[in-house]
XYZ file of C-alpha atoms in Angstrom:
648
model
C 152.642 88.695 184.260
C 152.912 87.880 180.562
C 149.733 89.890 179.809
C 148.092 92.851 181.542
C 144.734 93.268 183.241
C 141.363 94.525 181.976
C 142.507 98.162 182.041
C 144.697 98.595 178.968
C 146.186 101.803 180.391
C 148.140 99.784 182.952
C 149.835 97.498 180.427
C 153.632 97.700 180.147
C 155.854 97.315 177.114
C 156.568 93.606 177.206
C 152.926 92.743 178.017
C 151.740 94.551 174.898
C 154.237 92.605 172.789
C 153.351 89.236 174.277
C 149.833 89.453 172.818
C 151.400 88.320 169.554
C 153.968 85.898 170.929
C 153.816 82.337 169.630
C 156.354 79.551 169.857
C 158.723 78.829 168.282
C 159.043 81.741 165.882
C 157.993 84.548 168.210
C 158.743 83.544 171.816
C 157.528 85.375 174.894
C 159.372 88.513 175.992
C 160.640 87.988 179.576
C 159.314 90.195 182.343
C 161.446 93.111 183.480
C 161.051 91.936 187.064
C 162.815 88.699 186.176
C 165.806 90.677 184.928
C 165.871 93.044 187.889
C 165.879 90.118 190.337
C 169.131 88.793 188.897
C 172.573 89.830 190.147
C 173.998 92.072 187.496
C 177.729 92.338 188.425
C 180.436 90.023 189.651
C 183.379 91.829 191.331
C 187.026 91.068 191.902
C 190.284 92.722 193.122
C 193.876 91.924 192.182
C 197.360 93.471 191.919
C 199.933 93.512 189.146
C 203.612 94.493 189.026
C 204.041 97.583 186.953
C 205.952 97.114 183.745
C 205.484 96.134 180.119
C 203.253 93.241 181.046
C 200.901 95.438 183.041
C 198.049 96.206 180.675
C 194.724 97.973 181.147
C 192.048 95.442 182.153
C 189.380 94.609 179.566
C 186.655 94.073 182.115
C 183.352 95.908 181.980
C 184.407 98.101 184.906
C 187.800 98.685 186.448
C 189.385 101.082 188.923
C 193.126 101.408 189.645
C 195.453 102.803 192.333
C 199.198 102.779 191.585
C 202.351 102.915 193.628
C 205.874 103.090 192.296
C 205.978 99.317 191.894
C 202.417 97.898 191.906
C 198.933 98.490 190.412
C 195.917 97.734 192.631
C 192.762 96.885 190.606
C 189.016 96.510 191.276
C 187.106 94.976 188.336
C 183.509 93.972 187.577
C 181.747 92.067 184.780
C 178.126 91.341 183.942
C 176.901 88.038 185.311
C 176.124 85.321 182.737
C 172.535 84.825 183.925
C 171.723 88.540 183.587
C 173.486 88.787 180.228
C 171.571 85.858 178.782
C 168.186 87.052 180.021
C 168.754 90.620 178.821
C 169.769 89.343 175.376
C 166.591 87.258 175.163
C 164.568 90.291 176.216
C 165.922 92.469 173.402
C 165.873 89.742 170.743
C 162.250 88.741 171.342
C 161.170 92.379 171.247
C 162.725 92.797 167.823
C 161.186 89.580 166.497
C 157.637 90.518 167.441
C 157.806 94.154 166.354
C 159.418 93.303 163.021
C 156.883 90.547 162.334
C 154.007 92.958 162.938
C 155.532 95.490 160.581
C 156.050 93.090 157.686
C 152.786 91.196 158.403
C 154.501 87.867 159.048
C 153.220 87.359 162.580
C 151.091 84.228 162.968
C 148.566 85.909 165.258
C 148.331 89.472 163.963
C 148.474 88.821 160.231
C 146.483 91.565 158.565
C 146.037 89.588 155.373
C 143.569 87.336 157.201
C 141.292 90.321 157.831
C 141.259 91.148 154.140
C 140.593 87.537 153.198
C 137.698 87.293 155.653
C 136.220 90.598 154.447
C 136.390 89.476 150.824
C 134.760 86.149 151.676
C 131.872 87.655 153.634
C 131.250 90.353 151.053
C 131.206 87.778 148.269
C 128.781 85.583 150.195
C 126.408 88.497 150.774
C 126.545 89.504 147.111
C 125.883 85.937 146.037
C 122.835 85.711 148.289
C 121.564 89.039 147.056
C 121.943 88.007 143.428
C 119.871 84.872 144.056
C 117.146 86.703 145.932
C 115.297 88.279 143.012
C 115.236 85.141 140.815
C 113.920 83.102 143.746
C 111.182 85.621 144.468
C 110.193 85.772 140.798
C 110.154 81.990 140.480
C 108.141 81.581 143.674
C 105.527 84.162 142.689
C 104.981 82.390 139.354
C 104.302 78.990 140.869
C 100.925 77.392 141.631
C 98.542 79.884 139.986
C 96.562 79.376 136.836
C 98.644 80.331 133.869
C 101.935 79.745 135.705
C 104.611 77.465 134.322
C 104.394 75.018 137.212
C 101.034 73.733 138.482
C 99.650 70.560 139.787
C 100.150 68.280 142.743
C 103.666 69.377 143.619
C 103.123 73.091 143.042
C 102.437 73.882 146.683
C 105.429 71.916 147.951
C 107.677 73.514 145.371
C 106.325 76.951 146.292
C 107.204 76.258 149.934
C 110.742 75.243 148.979
C 111.234 78.455 147.032
C 109.768 80.542 149.855
C 112.121 78.920 152.370
C 115.124 79.646 150.171
C 114.002 83.252 149.753
C 113.542 83.657 153.495
C 116.974 82.211 154.224
C 118.667 84.521 151.737
C 116.960 87.568 153.222
C 117.713 86.517 156.795
C 121.388 85.785 156.138
C 121.885 89.086 154.326
C 120.305 90.945 157.242
C 122.531 89.128 159.739
C 125.637 90.049 157.737
C 124.543 93.667 157.387
C 123.340 94.542 160.861
C 123.937 98.242 161.429
C 127.082 97.983 159.299
C 128.356 95.459 156.809
C 130.597 92.829 158.401
C 133.185 93.045 155.638
C 133.493 96.813 156.126
C 134.077 96.291 159.854
C 136.811 93.761 159.112
C 138.654 96.216 156.904
C 138.401 98.833 159.648
C 139.925 96.346 162.076
C 142.721 95.705 159.598
C 143.580 99.403 159.508
C 143.621 99.546 163.296
C 146.050 96.632 163.297
C 148.360 98.601 161.028
C 148.276 101.511 163.475
C 149.004 99.078 166.312
C 152.176 97.846 164.606
C 153.207 101.423 163.865
C 152.818 102.425 167.518
C 155.026 99.583 168.685
C 157.715 100.373 166.135
C 157.714 104.087 166.993
C 158.047 103.272 170.676
C 160.968 100.940 170.065
C 162.801 103.526 167.962
C 162.344 106.147 170.660
C 163.511 103.764 173.386
C 166.579 102.525 171.487
C 167.297 105.666 169.468
C 170.090 108.212 169.561
C 168.212 110.823 171.575
C 169.759 111.671 174.951
C 167.917 111.145 178.205
C 168.813 112.161 181.754
C 167.734 110.265 184.874
C 168.470 110.538 188.583
C 170.700 107.765 189.879
C 169.832 108.184 193.515
C 173.563 108.612 194.254
C 173.512 112.376 194.341
C 174.201 112.933 190.662
C 172.251 112.405 187.378
C 173.260 110.286 184.438
C 172.874 111.323 180.804
C 173.126 108.893 177.919
C 171.492 107.924 174.643
C 168.454 105.719 174.456
C 170.578 103.009 172.872
C 172.806 102.819 175.994
C 169.971 103.081 178.490
C 167.857 100.325 176.869
C 170.145 97.505 178.159
C 171.386 96.767 181.692
C 175.034 96.709 180.580
C 174.667 100.063 178.873
C 173.150 101.621 181.987
C 175.994 100.301 184.209
C 178.606 101.680 181.861
C 176.848 105.072 181.661
C 176.771 105.444 185.465
C 180.378 104.296 185.869
C 181.501 106.904 183.359
C 179.478 109.727 184.900
C 181.832 112.686 185.565
C 180.865 112.904 189.216
C 181.695 109.250 189.934
C 184.904 109.287 187.849
C 186.187 112.287 189.753
C 185.325 110.660 193.047
C 187.141 107.377 192.260
C 190.250 109.134 190.873
C 190.568 111.245 193.994
C 191.661 108.219 196.062
C 195.447 107.596 196.162
C 197.734 105.046 197.752
C 198.807 105.452 201.337
C 202.460 105.580 200.301
C 203.658 105.807 196.756
C 206.971 104.140 197.548
C 205.883 101.616 200.138
C 203.535 98.833 199.023
C 203.094 97.279 202.414
C 201.547 100.354 203.977
C 197.732 100.340 204.281
C 194.990 98.957 201.970
C 195.391 100.441 198.512
C 192.183 98.902 197.010
C 190.285 101.461 194.880
C 187.345 103.101 196.662
C 184.543 105.632 196.210
C 183.223 108.078 198.710
C 179.917 108.355 196.811
C 179.427 104.596 196.852
C 180.513 104.415 200.478
C 183.724 102.379 200.691
C 186.305 100.239 198.996
C 185.327 97.999 196.090
C 186.555 94.990 197.990
C 183.499 95.450 200.197
C 179.886 94.436 199.405
C 178.252 97.810 200.148
C 179.683 99.864 197.281
C 179.028 97.056 194.806
C 175.348 96.735 195.728
C 174.855 100.494 195.746
C 176.139 100.794 192.190
C 173.979 97.893 191.017
C 170.803 99.334 192.580
C 171.425 102.657 190.859
C 171.769 100.896 187.492
C 168.524 98.942 187.970
C 166.708 102.133 188.915
C 167.773 104.018 185.780
C 167.004 101.065 183.477
C 163.487 100.742 184.910
C 162.778 104.467 184.529
C 163.842 104.371 180.897
C 161.417 101.490 180.304
C 158.570 103.691 181.563
C 159.114 105.804 178.455
C 158.252 102.945 176.125
C 155.454 101.704 178.389
C 153.298 104.617 177.227
C 153.650 103.469 173.625
C 152.728 99.934 174.583
C 149.596 101.033 176.473
C 148.478 103.170 173.526
C 149.008 100.256 171.149
C 146.889 97.981 173.348
C 144.125 100.601 173.321
C 144.130 100.539 169.521
C 144.080 96.768 169.536
C 141.102 96.785 171.882
C 139.272 99.155 169.548
C 139.993 96.835 166.633
C 138.687 93.864 168.605
C 135.438 95.551 169.596
C 134.937 96.814 166.051
C 135.229 93.317 164.657
C 133.228 91.724 167.474
C 130.322 94.159 167.241
C 129.812 93.675 163.533
C 130.636 89.973 163.394
C 127.789 88.439 165.417
C 127.113 84.746 165.598
C 125.311 83.738 162.419
C 122.209 81.738 163.306
C 120.422 79.313 161.040
C 117.327 81.058 159.644
C 114.106 79.698 161.132
C 111.222 79.374 158.690
C 107.660 79.433 160.033
C 104.938 78.761 157.468
C 102.076 80.954 158.672
C 100.249 81.066 155.338
C 97.877 78.246 156.278
C 98.070 76.306 153.027
C 97.006 77.077 149.519
C 94.328 79.690 149.996
C 91.228 77.623 150.733
C 90.328 76.609 147.194
C 90.694 80.028 145.625
C 87.958 82.066 144.030
C 87.238 83.894 140.836
C 88.731 87.048 139.483
C 91.323 88.425 141.880
C 91.268 85.533 144.279
C 87.738 85.519 145.605
C 87.228 84.427 149.211
C 90.612 82.716 149.453
C 92.923 83.794 152.282
C 95.635 86.396 151.774
C 98.537 84.161 152.739
C 101.710 84.199 150.703
C 101.089 80.658 149.420
C 100.097 79.820 145.867
C 96.372 79.728 146.633
C 93.860 82.328 145.483
C 93.566 82.634 141.730
C 94.358 85.826 139.937
C 93.150 84.875 136.422
C 89.836 85.436 134.718
C 88.647 81.894 135.333
C 88.114 79.957 138.503
C 91.390 78.759 139.994
C 91.144 75.616 142.066
C 94.733 75.884 143.319
C 97.005 72.832 143.237
C 95.369 69.743 141.785
C 94.589 67.056 144.387
C 94.690 63.452 143.198
C 93.925 60.203 144.947
C 97.570 59.780 145.892
C 97.926 63.213 147.380
C 96.167 64.853 150.288
C 94.604 68.258 150.306
C 96.543 71.001 152.055
C 95.610 71.457 155.721
C 93.066 74.155 156.521
C 94.406 77.452 157.792
C 94.654 77.786 161.568
C 91.810 79.642 163.281
C 92.524 83.351 163.576
C 93.524 84.646 166.970
C 91.328 87.602 167.853
C 92.343 89.807 170.758
C 89.437 91.285 172.686
C 89.502 94.096 175.145
C 92.256 96.643 175.724
C 95.861 95.468 175.538
C 97.403 94.454 178.842
C 99.361 97.223 180.574
C 103.147 97.120 180.221
C 105.060 95.713 183.184
C 105.921 98.152 185.918
C 109.622 99.147 185.825
C 111.497 97.628 188.687
C 108.995 94.789 189.009
C 109.845 91.151 189.612
C 111.158 90.645 186.040
C 111.606 93.933 184.098
C 114.070 92.457 181.596
C 113.114 92.178 177.933
C 112.413 88.618 176.826
C 111.867 87.595 173.213
C 111.479 84.223 171.461
C 114.637 82.210 170.960
C 116.018 82.748 167.484
C 115.171 86.458 167.372
C 117.744 89.077 166.494
C 118.111 92.866 166.496
C 117.819 94.492 163.073
C 120.014 97.333 161.796
C 117.443 99.920 162.903
C 117.047 98.466 166.409
C 113.806 96.550 165.750
C 113.771 93.056 167.246
C 112.924 90.560 164.490
C 111.408 87.237 165.534
C 112.155 83.772 164.114
C 109.288 84.282 161.670
C 110.938 87.356 160.170
C 108.378 89.749 161.688
C 108.913 92.385 164.409
C 108.399 91.079 167.934
C 105.623 92.910 169.787
C 105.912 93.845 173.441
C 103.220 93.599 176.133
C 101.900 96.984 175.019
C 101.306 95.783 171.468
C 104.097 97.899 169.970
C 107.225 96.540 168.261
C 110.189 96.119 170.568
C 112.873 98.629 169.498
C 116.227 98.696 171.296
C 119.510 100.561 170.743
C 121.323 99.331 167.609
C 124.205 97.037 168.364
C 122.235 95.010 170.917
C 122.003 91.251 170.550
C 119.703 88.450 171.679
C 121.221 85.805 173.948
C 120.553 82.091 173.710
C 117.745 82.245 176.287
C 115.938 85.125 174.573
C 117.220 88.007 176.707
C 118.417 91.178 174.963
C 121.928 92.339 175.827
C 122.811 95.988 175.237
C 125.562 97.218 172.918
C 129.182 96.768 174.028
C 128.127 94.295 176.719
C 126.019 96.819 178.649
C 124.013 94.040 180.332
C 120.435 92.862 179.947
C 118.033 95.516 178.676
C 114.814 96.303 180.543
C 111.439 97.621 179.452
C 112.592 101.173 180.156
C 115.405 100.778 177.610
C 112.997 100.430 174.688
C 112.924 103.153 172.041
C 109.832 104.771 170.540
C 110.925 104.654 166.920
C 113.642 102.821 165.018
C 116.913 104.324 163.961
C 117.242 105.253 160.291
C 119.235 102.681 158.325
C 122.914 103.665 158.134
C 124.463 104.680 154.860
C 126.082 101.939 152.853
C 123.699 99.215 154.010
C 121.702 97.878 151.071
C 118.091 97.063 151.874
C 116.764 93.713 150.816
C 113.458 92.114 149.948
C 112.352 94.648 147.298
C 113.998 97.541 149.160
C 111.966 97.109 152.382
C 113.140 96.181 155.835
C 111.273 93.709 158.019
C 109.627 96.487 160.030
C 108.562 98.333 156.895
C 106.974 95.204 155.496
C 105.114 94.604 158.758
C 103.867 98.184 159.018
C 102.831 98.172 155.382
C 100.592 95.189 156.034
C 98.844 97.077 158.839
C 98.134 100.233 156.868
C 94.501 101.090 156.134
C 92.797 103.709 153.986
C 93.524 107.315 154.995
C 90.939 109.094 157.186
C 88.295 111.196 155.398
C 89.358 114.734 154.738
C 87.750 117.562 156.677
C 85.725 120.210 154.804
C 87.726 123.261 153.764
C 87.944 126.140 156.195
C 85.961 129.353 155.568
C 87.761 132.473 154.523
C 88.944 134.486 157.533
C 87.193 137.636 156.321
C 83.700 136.085 155.973
C 81.011 136.325 158.632
C 79.464 133.326 160.360
C 76.627 131.835 158.419
C 74.115 132.898 161.108
C 75.064 136.579 161.374
C 72.269 139.005 160.510
C 72.967 141.982 158.331
C 71.143 144.058 160.925
C 73.551 143.116 163.692
C 75.206 146.398 164.677
C 78.530 144.641 165.101
C 78.501 143.613 161.456
C 79.665 147.153 160.751
C 83.029 146.627 162.364
C 83.663 142.914 163.007
C 85.568 141.126 160.252
C 86.541 137.822 161.765
C 84.772 134.515 162.188
C 83.388 133.189 165.420
C 81.029 134.339 168.146
C 80.386 138.086 168.636
C 79.438 139.950 171.730
C 80.546 139.710 175.307
C 81.900 142.355 177.644
C 80.286 145.504 179.008
C 81.002 147.799 176.056
C 78.728 148.108 173.010
C 78.060 150.136 169.867
C 74.818 152.067 169.675
C 72.969 151.701 166.348
C 72.134 155.407 166.442
C 74.928 157.719 167.564
C 74.372 161.484 167.739
C 76.668 163.343 165.428
C 78.552 166.434 166.584
C 75.838 168.595 164.938
C 73.064 167.125 167.010
C 71.720 164.873 164.247
C 71.285 161.205 164.588
C 73.284 158.812 162.438
C 70.946 156.056 161.228
C 71.975 152.481 160.498
C 72.227 151.227 156.910
C 69.076 150.465 155.007
C 67.664 146.982 154.783
C 69.427 144.685 152.406
C 72.815 143.099 152.177
C 75.084 144.275 155.054
C 78.544 145.601 154.586
C 80.068 142.194 155.157
C 77.327 140.102 153.572
C 75.661 137.111 155.124
C 72.067 135.864 155.271
C 69.296 137.829 156.903
C 67.503 137.077 160.102
C 70.324 135.284 161.826
C 73.080 136.172 164.237
C 76.373 134.639 165.283
C 76.622 130.944 166.162
C 73.344 130.037 164.427
C 71.014 131.627 167.039
C 67.925 133.365 165.529
C 67.975 137.149 165.660
C 65.825 138.680 168.368
C 64.210 141.895 167.093
C 64.033 144.832 169.492
C 60.699 145.893 170.955
C 58.788 148.158 168.546
C 55.502 150.043 168.621
C 52.473 149.356 166.482
C 50.068 146.477 166.638
C 50.312 144.462 169.769
C 51.635 147.381 171.854
C 50.481 148.190 175.354
C 49.324 151.685 174.441
C 48.331 154.362 176.970
C 51.727 156.039 176.569
C 53.236 153.511 178.932
C 55.413 151.817 176.405
C 54.891 148.583 174.633
C 54.611 145.217 176.191
C 57.227 142.509 175.844
C 56.394 139.636 173.559
C 57.748 136.103 173.350
C 56.446 135.208 169.884
C 57.244 136.163 166.299
C 54.380 137.921 164.569
C 53.635 138.486 160.917
C 54.263 142.195 161.391
C 57.828 141.336 162.388
C 58.423 139.728 159.038
C 57.349 142.927 157.282
C 59.480 145.056 159.562
C 62.651 142.968 159.850
C 62.456 140.573 156.981
C 62.918 136.816 157.141
C 65.044 134.150 155.577
C 63.156 131.006 154.526
C 66.244 128.897 155.200
C 66.427 129.891 158.884
C 63.890 129.126 161.572
C 62.118 132.209 162.985
C 62.987 133.479 166.420
C 60.869 132.733 169.451
C 61.815 135.438 171.911
C 60.049 138.774 172.100
C 61.018 142.174 170.939
C 62.947 144.710 172.864
C 61.992 148.307 173.344
C 63.142 150.756 170.769
C 65.435 153.459 171.861
C 64.192 157.007 171.605
C 65.371 158.991 168.593
C 66.646 161.710 170.856
C 70.308 161.905 171.767
C 69.459 161.500 175.472
C 67.739 158.747 177.369
C 63.901 159.026 177.103
C 62.895 155.781 178.799
C 60.844 156.101 181.935
C 62.176 152.803 183.186
C 65.918 152.687 182.557
C 66.293 149.253 184.077
C 64.061 147.761 181.401
C 65.609 149.583 178.481
C 67.855 146.982 176.810
C 69.086 148.967 173.858
C 72.816 149.357 173.287
C 74.484 151.484 175.894
C 71.395 151.681 178.165
C 69.860 149.486 180.731
C 71.541 147.880 183.676
C 70.502 144.285 183.311
C 71.603 142.245 180.288
C 69.204 139.850 178.714
C 69.427 136.360 180.074
C 72.124 134.419 178.364
C 73.371 137.387 176.262
C 76.437 139.590 176.567
C 75.747 143.322 176.740
C 76.378 145.307 173.653
C 75.085 142.665 171.222
C 71.763 141.570 169.832
C 72.683 137.949 169.523
C 71.595 135.139 171.690
């Protein structure tokens, strides 16, 4: 095969070179199999009378047995067909490698990469330089006070907007993920490495370093790379191997003084017979072909590595040199703004057209005469009602991503439609795919490096950040940023500031016993443990709670945690049951309670009754412990309250 298969690791030396073969200057390098199939040696035997005319043969190979009167010779020479093919093999190798080194090869000329990079970079810079003037000119057309108004203002505005859109679109296509001209220069450098690999491999293969290979004849052969790189050199190296020379010289004539006795043709025990026979000749030739092929394996590794570099250069250029599509312009502005308004545009639409005045006086938009027609009304708005449709189930009948024809994948992975806006998926979110993907002609998205059609599950949640070195366009905003900016609304109202962590809830009463030790916000109470408001001291005296007024931690009076009114404990006095049987429970708030406990006019009074007061003694004095609900006593908590608190 002239070229290798899809796996570059299996390519051999001549296949790597033939990538850059072109007739007539750089012809194809023949296959090594074609050379091996040829017959390499032609043999012959003859005798010569010894004397002054008997000279050493000049053949490629020769062996001699002498008697007193005669020399018996066996000679061999390279066949013309093998010699010619081997010479073509070596010459074409040198032509291709040298042309890649000096950049004269018609196919791998690195100067073309530089020329293409310069051209693309210049085109992108030219488009970018025209972008701002076009935008400025367009935005100053068609409004009151602008330089250009009248019947043709709207048409001229559309022309300028189309030119602006085309400049932006072409710049984005040339700068997807990475600038095309930068990728071309990277490919050029990889081509230089490719040529260097081939040259290094050739120098190793044909150099002066010594290599040793097994001949398959029972002895190895050692020679320089220069000798082993050609079939003739390999044959000569084997023939001159010490083991074979000793074997051939060990054979003598049957009789030194009698020529007619026996067959005195030279022979070799290693090769298996006399050189007048076919067997020894073929055995020597097979050994030479074996060694030559093994020495080629050395340079095959350099060729495979060079092809790998070339493949990397190809994919680099291919990934960042997509097919440039003609920008598609969709005028979605709906005309000139519906007649405009006063001040900042009035009720006119918000389309990018020249409609909607921005001056102090009423702006009627472009002037309409009898010979011209008014701009068409804007299309009716499309209002989506109800929740968005659910996304397709992965693995369904058609899970592949499908976008409108003419879309493309931006540098950050966002799919941009023909109108220059992000394409929305079935879920209402922009379609974001891995950078490097591309949109096929039928609208399907193909993954990077030919990974196949992308499905719904391949979508990304957020775009990639723009790579360094890529200059944003259109006032420094990408297409997705412009689309998201148009959807932004006012920020949500701010929440009220949080209370200090050391302040009490606004409903905590200063008489709450827990206000003496609790310092954090939130609900108090809960659990089975409590703090008695009156704790006997070690001396037998009772420790009384603080006097009425502001508590240790502050806070309004008459309230408890979580905004529940404070429930005063049961107390004696008016309204009591009398008869020494304790006081009755009440479910109302009386005027006497206000005098006893105090009130806060900003908080509603409580509605539940008092609780019994605990005896002043240090021991329990209640005759009915189950109904004594003071802290630390009683067995039944009040309904809805945690024991150990006085809050509801």
